[in-house]
Tab-separated table of C-alpha atoms and ligand atoms in Angstrom:
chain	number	residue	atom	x	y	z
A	38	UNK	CA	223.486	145.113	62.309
A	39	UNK	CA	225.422	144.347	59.482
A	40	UNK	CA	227.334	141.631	60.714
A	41	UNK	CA	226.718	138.820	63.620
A	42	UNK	CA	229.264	137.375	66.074
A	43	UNK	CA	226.888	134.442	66.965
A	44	UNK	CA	228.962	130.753	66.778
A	45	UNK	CA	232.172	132.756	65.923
A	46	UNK	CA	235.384	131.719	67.908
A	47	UNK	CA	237.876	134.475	68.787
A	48	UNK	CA	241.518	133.732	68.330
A	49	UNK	CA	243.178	136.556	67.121
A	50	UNK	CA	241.795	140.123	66.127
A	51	UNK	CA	243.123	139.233	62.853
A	52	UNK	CA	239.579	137.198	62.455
A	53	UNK	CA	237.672	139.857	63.274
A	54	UNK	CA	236.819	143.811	61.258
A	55	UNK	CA	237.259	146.892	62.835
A	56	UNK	CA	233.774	147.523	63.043
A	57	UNK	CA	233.585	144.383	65.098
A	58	UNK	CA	236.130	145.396	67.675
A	59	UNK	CA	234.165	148.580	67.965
A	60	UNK	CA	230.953	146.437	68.874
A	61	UNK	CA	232.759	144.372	71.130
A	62	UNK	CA	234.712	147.793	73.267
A	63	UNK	CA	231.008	148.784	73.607
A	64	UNK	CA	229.112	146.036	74.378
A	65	UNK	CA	232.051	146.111	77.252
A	66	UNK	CA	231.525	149.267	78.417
A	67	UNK	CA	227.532	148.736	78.473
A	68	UNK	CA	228.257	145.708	80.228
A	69	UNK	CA	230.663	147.433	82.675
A	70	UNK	CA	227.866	150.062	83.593
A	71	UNK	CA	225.073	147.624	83.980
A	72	UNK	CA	227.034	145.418	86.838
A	73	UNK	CA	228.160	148.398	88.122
A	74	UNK	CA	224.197	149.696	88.254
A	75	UNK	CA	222.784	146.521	89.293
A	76	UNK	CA	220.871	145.888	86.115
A	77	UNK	CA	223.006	143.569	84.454
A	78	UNK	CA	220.623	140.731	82.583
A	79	UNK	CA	221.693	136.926	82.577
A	80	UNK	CA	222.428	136.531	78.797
A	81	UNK	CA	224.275	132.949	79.311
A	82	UNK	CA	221.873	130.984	81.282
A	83	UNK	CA	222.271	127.793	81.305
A	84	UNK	CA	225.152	127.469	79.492
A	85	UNK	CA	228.238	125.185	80.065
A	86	UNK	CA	231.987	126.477	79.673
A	87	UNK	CA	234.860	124.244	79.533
A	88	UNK	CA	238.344	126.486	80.799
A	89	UNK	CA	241.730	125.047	79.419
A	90	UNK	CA	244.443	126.017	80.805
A	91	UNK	CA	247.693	124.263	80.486
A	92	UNK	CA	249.732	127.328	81.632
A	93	UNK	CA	248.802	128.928	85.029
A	94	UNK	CA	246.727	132.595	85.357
A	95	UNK	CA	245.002	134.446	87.878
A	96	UNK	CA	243.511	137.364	85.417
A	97	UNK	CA	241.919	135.235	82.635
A	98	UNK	CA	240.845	132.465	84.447
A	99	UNK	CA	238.985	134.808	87.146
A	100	UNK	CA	237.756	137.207	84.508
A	101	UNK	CA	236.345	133.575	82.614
A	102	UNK	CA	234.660	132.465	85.645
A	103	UNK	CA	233.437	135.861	86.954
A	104	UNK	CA	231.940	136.892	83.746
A	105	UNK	CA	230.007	133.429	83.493
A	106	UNK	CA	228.818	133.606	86.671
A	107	UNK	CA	227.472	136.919	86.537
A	108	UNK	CA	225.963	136.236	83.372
A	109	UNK	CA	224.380	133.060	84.502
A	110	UNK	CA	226.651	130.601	82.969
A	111	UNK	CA	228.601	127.486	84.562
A	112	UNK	CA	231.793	126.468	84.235
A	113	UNK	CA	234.291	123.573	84.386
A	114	UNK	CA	238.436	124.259	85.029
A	115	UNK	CA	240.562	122.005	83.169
A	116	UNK	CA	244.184	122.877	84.964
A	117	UNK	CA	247.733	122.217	83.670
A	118	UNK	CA	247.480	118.257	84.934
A	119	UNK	CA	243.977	117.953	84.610
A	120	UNK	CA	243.225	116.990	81.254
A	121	UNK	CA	244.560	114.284	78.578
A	122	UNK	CA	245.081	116.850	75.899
A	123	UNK	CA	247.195	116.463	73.672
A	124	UNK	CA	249.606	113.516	76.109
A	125	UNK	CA	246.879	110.511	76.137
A	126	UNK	CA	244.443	112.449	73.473
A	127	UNK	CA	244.668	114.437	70.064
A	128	UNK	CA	243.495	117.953	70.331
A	129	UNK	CA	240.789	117.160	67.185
A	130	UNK	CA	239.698	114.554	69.544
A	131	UNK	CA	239.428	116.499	72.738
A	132	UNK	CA	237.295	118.892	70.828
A	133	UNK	CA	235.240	116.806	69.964
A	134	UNK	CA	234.596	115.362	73.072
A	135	UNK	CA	234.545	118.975	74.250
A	136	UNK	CA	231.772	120.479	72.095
A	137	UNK	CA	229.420	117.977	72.787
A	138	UNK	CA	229.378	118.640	76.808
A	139	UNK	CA	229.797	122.408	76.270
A	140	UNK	CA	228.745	125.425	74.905
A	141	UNK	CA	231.758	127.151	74.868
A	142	UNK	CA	235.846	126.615	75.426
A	143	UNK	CA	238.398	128.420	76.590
A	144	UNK	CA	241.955	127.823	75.494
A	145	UNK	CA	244.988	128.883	77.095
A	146	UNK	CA	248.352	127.346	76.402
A	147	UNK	CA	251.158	126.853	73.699
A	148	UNK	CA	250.708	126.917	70.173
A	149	UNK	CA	248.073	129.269	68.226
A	150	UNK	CA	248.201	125.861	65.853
A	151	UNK	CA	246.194	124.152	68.901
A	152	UNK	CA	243.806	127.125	69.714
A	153	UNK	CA	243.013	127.180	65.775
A	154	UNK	CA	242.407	123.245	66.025
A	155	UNK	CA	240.107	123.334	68.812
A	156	UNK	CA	238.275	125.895	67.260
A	157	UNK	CA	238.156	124.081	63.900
A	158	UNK	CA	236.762	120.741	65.841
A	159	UNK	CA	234.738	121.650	68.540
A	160	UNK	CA	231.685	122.823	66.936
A	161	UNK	CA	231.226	125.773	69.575
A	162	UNK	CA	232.734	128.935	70.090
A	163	UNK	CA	236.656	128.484	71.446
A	164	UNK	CA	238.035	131.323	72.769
A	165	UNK	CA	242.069	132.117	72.744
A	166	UNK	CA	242.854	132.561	76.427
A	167	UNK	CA	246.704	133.137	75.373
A	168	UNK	CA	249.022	131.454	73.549
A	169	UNK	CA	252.877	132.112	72.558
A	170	UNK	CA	251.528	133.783	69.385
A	171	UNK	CA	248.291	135.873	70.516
A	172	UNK	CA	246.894	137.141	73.857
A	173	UNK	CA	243.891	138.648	71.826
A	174	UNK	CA	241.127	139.343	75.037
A	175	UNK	CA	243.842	141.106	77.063
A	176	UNK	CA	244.052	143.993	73.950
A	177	UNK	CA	239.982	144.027	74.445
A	178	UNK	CA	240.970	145.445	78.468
A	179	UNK	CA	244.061	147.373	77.502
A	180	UNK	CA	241.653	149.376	74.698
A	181	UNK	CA	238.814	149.933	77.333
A	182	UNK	CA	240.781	151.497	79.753
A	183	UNK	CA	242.882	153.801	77.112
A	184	UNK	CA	239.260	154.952	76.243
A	185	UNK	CA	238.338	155.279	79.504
A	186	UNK	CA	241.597	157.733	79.935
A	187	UNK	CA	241.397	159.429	76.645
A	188	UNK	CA	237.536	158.950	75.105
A	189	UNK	CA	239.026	157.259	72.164
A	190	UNK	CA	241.514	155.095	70.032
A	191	UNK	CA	241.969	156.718	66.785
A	192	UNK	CA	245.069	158.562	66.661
A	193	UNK	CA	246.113	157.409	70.159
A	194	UNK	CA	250.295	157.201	70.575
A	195	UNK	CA	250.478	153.874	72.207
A	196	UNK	CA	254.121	152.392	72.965
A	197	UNK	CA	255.141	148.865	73.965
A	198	UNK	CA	258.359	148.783	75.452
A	199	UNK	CA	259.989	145.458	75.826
A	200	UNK	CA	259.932	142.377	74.219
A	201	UNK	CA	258.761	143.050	70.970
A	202	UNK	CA	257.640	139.713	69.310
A	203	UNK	CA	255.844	137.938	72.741
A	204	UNK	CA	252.351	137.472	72.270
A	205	UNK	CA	250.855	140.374	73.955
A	206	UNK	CA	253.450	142.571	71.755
A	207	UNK	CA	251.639	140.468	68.823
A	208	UNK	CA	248.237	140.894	69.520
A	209	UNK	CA	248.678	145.192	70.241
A	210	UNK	CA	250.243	145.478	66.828
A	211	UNK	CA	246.929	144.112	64.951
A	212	UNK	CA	244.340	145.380	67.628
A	213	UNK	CA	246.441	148.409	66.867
A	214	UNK	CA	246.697	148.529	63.088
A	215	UNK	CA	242.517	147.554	62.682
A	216	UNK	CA	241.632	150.234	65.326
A	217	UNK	CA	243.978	153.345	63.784
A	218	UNK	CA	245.891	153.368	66.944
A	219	UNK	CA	249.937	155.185	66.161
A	220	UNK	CA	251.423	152.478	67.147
A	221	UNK	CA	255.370	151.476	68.748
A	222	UNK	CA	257.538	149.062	69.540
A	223	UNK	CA	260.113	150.228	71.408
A	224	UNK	CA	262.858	147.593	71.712
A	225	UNK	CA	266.239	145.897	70.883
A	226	UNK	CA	266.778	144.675	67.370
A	227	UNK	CA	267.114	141.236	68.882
A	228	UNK	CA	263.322	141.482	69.996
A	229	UNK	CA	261.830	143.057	67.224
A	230	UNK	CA	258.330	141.478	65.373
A	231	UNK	CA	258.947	138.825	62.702
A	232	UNK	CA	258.658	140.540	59.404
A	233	UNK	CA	255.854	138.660	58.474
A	234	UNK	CA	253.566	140.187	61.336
A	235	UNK	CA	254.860	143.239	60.539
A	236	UNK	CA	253.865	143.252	57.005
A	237	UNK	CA	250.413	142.106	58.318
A	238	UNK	CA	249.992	145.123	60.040
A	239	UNK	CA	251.377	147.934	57.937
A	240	UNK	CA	248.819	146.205	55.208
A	241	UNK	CA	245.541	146.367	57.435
A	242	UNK	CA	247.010	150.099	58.685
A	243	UNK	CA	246.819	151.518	54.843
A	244	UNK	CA	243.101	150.897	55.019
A	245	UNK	CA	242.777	152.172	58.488
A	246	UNK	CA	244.795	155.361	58.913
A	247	UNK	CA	246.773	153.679	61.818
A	248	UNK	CA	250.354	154.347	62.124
A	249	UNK	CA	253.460	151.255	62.840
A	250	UNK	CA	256.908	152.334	63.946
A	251	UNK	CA	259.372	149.573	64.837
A	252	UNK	CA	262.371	151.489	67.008
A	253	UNK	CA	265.023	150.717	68.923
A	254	UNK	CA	265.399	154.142	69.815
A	255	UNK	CA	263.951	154.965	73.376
A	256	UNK	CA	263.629	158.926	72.766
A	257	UNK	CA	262.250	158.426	69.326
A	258	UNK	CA	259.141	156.054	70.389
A	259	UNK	CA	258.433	157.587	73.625
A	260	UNK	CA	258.505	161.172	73.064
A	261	UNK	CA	254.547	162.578	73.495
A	262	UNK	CA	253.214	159.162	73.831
A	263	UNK	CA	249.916	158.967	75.549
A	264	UNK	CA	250.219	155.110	76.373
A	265	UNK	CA	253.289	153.283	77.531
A	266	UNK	CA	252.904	149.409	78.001
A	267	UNK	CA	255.281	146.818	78.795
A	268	UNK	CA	254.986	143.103	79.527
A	269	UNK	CA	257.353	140.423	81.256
A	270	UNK	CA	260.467	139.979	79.744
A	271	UNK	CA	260.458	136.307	79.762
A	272	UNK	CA	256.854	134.757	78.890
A	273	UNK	CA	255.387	131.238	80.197
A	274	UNK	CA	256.797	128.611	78.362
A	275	UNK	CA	260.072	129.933	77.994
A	276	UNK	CA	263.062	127.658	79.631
A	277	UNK	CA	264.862	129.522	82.447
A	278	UNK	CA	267.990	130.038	80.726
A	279	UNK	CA	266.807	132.632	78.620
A	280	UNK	CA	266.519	135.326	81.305
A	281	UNK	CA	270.023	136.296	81.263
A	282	UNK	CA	270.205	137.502	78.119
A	283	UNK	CA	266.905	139.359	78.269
A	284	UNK	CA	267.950	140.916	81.808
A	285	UNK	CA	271.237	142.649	79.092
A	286	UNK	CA	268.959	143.180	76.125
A	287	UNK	CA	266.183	145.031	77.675
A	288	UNK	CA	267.088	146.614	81.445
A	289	UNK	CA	268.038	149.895	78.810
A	290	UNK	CA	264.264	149.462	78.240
A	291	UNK	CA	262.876	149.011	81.741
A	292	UNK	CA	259.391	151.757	81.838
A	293	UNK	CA	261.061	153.986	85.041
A	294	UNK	CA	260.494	157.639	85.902
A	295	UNK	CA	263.042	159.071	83.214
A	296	UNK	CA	261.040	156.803	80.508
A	297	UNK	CA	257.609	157.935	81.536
A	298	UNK	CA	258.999	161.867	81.551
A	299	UNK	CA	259.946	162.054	78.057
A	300	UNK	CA	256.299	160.533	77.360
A	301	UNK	CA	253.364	163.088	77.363
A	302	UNK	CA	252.050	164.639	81.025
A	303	UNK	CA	249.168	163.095	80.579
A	304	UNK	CA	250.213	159.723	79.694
A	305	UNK	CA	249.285	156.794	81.548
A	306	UNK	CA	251.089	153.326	82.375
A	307	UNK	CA	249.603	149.811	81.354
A	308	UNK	CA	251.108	146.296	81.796
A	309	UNK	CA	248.869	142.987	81.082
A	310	UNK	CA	250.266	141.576	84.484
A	311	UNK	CA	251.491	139.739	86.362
A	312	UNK	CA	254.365	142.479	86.761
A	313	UNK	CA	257.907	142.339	88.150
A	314	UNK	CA	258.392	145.381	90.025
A	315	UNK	CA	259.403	144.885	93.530
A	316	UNK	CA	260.811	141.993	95.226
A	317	UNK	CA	257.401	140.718	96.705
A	318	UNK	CA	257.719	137.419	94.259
A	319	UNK	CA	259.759	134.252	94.475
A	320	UNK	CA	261.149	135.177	90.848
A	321	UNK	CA	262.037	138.549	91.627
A	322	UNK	CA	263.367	137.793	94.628
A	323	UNK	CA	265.528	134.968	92.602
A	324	UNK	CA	266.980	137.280	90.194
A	325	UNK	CA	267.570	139.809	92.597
A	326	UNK	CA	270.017	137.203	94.028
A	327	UNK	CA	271.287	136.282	90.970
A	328	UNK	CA	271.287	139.901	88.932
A	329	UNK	CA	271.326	142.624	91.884
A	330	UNK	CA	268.303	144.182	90.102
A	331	UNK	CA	264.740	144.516	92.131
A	332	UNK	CA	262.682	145.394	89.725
A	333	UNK	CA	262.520	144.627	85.953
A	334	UNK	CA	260.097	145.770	83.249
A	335	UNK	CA	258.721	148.580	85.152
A	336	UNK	CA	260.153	150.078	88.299
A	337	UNK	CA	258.113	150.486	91.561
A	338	UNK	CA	257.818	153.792	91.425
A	339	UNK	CA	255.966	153.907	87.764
A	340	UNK	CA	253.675	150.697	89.004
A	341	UNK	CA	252.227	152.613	91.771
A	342	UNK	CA	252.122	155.808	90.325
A	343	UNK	CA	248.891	157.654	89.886
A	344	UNK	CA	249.931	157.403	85.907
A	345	UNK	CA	249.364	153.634	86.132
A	346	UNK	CA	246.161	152.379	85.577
A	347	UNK	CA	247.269	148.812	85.844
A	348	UNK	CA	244.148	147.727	88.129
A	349	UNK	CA	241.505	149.128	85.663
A	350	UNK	CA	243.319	147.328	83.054
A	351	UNK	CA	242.973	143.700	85.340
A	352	UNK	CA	238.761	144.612	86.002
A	353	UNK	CA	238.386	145.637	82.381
A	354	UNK	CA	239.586	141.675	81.499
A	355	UNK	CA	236.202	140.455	83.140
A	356	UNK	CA	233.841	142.754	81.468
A	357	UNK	CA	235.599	142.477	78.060
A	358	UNK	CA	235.682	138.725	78.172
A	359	UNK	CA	232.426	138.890	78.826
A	360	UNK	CA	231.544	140.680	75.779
A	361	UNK	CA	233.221	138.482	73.610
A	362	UNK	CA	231.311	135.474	75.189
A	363	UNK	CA	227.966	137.281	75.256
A	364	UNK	CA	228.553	138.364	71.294
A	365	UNK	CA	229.800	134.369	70.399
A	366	UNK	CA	227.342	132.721	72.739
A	367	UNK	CA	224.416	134.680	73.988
A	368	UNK	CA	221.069	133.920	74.448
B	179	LIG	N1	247.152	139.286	81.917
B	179	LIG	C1	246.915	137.975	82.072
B	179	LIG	O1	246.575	137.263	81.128
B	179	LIG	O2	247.072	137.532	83.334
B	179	LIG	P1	247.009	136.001	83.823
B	179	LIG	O3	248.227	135.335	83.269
B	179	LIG	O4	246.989	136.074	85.312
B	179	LIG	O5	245.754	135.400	83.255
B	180	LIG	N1	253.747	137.542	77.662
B	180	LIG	C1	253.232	137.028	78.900
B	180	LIG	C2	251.826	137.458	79.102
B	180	LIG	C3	251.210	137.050	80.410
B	180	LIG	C4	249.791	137.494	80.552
B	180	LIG	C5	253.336	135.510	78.909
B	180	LIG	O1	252.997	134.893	77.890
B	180	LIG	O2	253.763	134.950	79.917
C-alpha cells in the first residue's frame, strides 16, 4: 500500500487523497458484507473511545457506538452538559486530558477551529463528528449507497438542493471534487458556497476530471441528475429567528415530485437526516402553525418513495465510520 491511515485524524476530506477515499468506500463495503455474513473480525479490541458531542444526534452517535462495539471497542459519551470543554477547560487542555485515557475521540459540535485543536493536542486519532464547517463521515455513507445504486462515482450527476454553504453542502463539494463526481448546488444566491470553498474545489476538480456547477436555476441543475440530496434548511446551532427567511428563500427549492421528474428515471433521493417531511416532529408541527407548510426540504411523498434510499444512507453511517476508525486505529 502506498500510503497508511494509521494515527491519522479525519476532519475534512480535504486531509485526505482520492486514492484514500477509495480505500476507505471499500474497506466499508468489505466491512458491510462481513457483519452482514457473520464473519466480521474484532479489529478494535480493547480500545477506549471518548464521544463528544455538544450538539445532539441519533445517526452519528449510534453509528460511533455500534461500530465500536461490533468491532470490539468501548466507549465513553460525553453529552452536551457533560463535559467542561471549553466553559471550565481549554480545548488544548481537554485533549490532553483526553488522549491519555483514550485511544480515539470523537468530535461533534461548533467550530472546525475546535475539531482541528483537538486533533492537534490529543495525541490520538480525533474524528470530525460534524461541525458548522464539515460533516465529512456522513459523505463516506452518502458515496456508499450512490455506489450501491449506480456501481460507481466517477461521472455521477449528483445535486444538492438547498442550503448551499451548511456543512453537509461543504463537505459533498470536496468529497465531490477528489472523487470526479459532476457535481451541483442547486440554490438561491443568498445560500450559495463562500468563494473561497469554491475555488478549493474547482482546483482539486482540474486534477480529477470532476465537474462544479453553482446554479440557482432549478431546471438547469436537475435535469438528468442521477442523485438529488437535500439537507435541513436551518442547521444546529443556528438561532431560531433565521427560519423565516429560509422558509422564503428556499420552499422554490423544496425536493417534491415535479423536482424529482425533471431528474433522470433512475435517479434516487438522499438526505443526511434528520428530515422535515411530515408533521410527525415538534418543529414541523411548530412551523406548520406558524408557516401553513407541512413539509419542508423534501415532501412526503419523495421521502417515502421507492426513489429514496434515505435508510441505506442512515446504515451505511455505521459501517463507514467504522472504516475510518478501523483505517486510523486498528489493531
Ligand atoms: N446525519 C446525521 O449526522 O444525523 P445525526 O444528527 O442524527 O447524527
Ligand atoms: N446541516 C445539518 C446536518 C445534520 C446532520 C446540521 O448541521 O444541523
Amino acid at each position: 500500500m502506498s500510503f497508511n491511515l494509521k494515527g491519522k485524524n479525519f476532519l475534512k476530506l480535504l486531509d485526505f487523497s482520492s486514492k484514500e477515499i477509495r480505500f476507505l468506500l471499500d474497506l466499508s463495503k468489505h466491512l458491510k458484507i462481513s457483519k452482514y455474513a457473520g464473519t466480521e473480525n474484532e479489529n478494535l479490541k480493547g480500545k477506549n473511545i471518548a464521544l463528544i458531542f455538544e450538539k445532539t444526534s441519533t445517526r452519528t452517535r449510534c453509528a460511533f457506538e455500534t461500530a465500536a462495539y461490533d468491532q470490539g471497542a468501548r466507549v465513553t459519551y460525553l453529552g452536551p452538559v457533560e463535559s467542561q470543554m471549553g466553559k471550565k477547560e481549554s480545548i488544548i487542555d481537554t485533549a490532553k486530558v483526553l488522549g491519555r485515557m483514550y485511544d480515539g475521540i470523537e468530535y461533534r459540535g461548533f467550530g472546525q477551529d475546535i475539531v482541528e485543536d483537538l486533533g492537534k493536542y490529543a495525541g490520538v486519532p480525533v474524528w470530525n463528528g460534524l461541525t458548522d464547517m464539515f460533516h465529512p463521515t456522513q459523505i463516506l455513507a452518502d458515496f456508499l449507497t450512490i455506489e450501491e445504486n449506480f456501481g460507481n462515482l466517477e461521472g455521477i450527476k449528483l445535486a444538492y438542493v438547498g442550503d448551499g454553504r451548511n456543512n453537509v453542502a461543504n463537505s459533498l463539494m470536496i468529497g465531490a471534487a477528489k472523487m470526479g463526481l459532476d457535481f451541483r448546488i442547486v440554490c438561491p444566491k443568498e445560500l450559495e458556497p463562500t468563494t473561497e470553498l469554491l475555488n478549493t474545489s474547482l482546483k482539486i476538480s482540474k486534477t480529477t476530471g470532476a465537474k462544479i456547477t453553482i446554479t440557482n436555476d432549478i431546471e438547469e441543475g436537475i435535469k438528468g441528475i442521477h442523485v438529488i440530496y437535500t439537507d435541513v434548511w436551518v442547521s444546529m446551532g443556528e438561532p431560531e429567528s433565521v427560519w423565516e427567511e429560509r422558509i422564503k428563500l428556499l420552499l422554490p427549492y423544496q425536493v417534491n415530485k415535479k423536482m424529482m421528474d425533471l431528474a433522470s428515471p433512475n435517479a434516487i433521493f438522499l438526505h443526511c437526516l434528520p428530515a422535515f417531511h411530515d408533521l410527525k416532529t415538534i418543529t414541523g408541527k411548530e412551523i406548520y402553525e406558524k408557516f401553513g407548510i407541512d413539509c419542508m426540504e423534501v415532501s412526503d411523498e419523495v421521502f417515502l418513495s421507492k426513489q429514496s434510499k434515505v435508510f441505506d444512507e442512515a446504515e451505511n453511517r455505521t459501517h463507514t465510520i467504522k472504516a475510518v476508525m478501523i483505517a486510523t486505529l486498528g489493531n
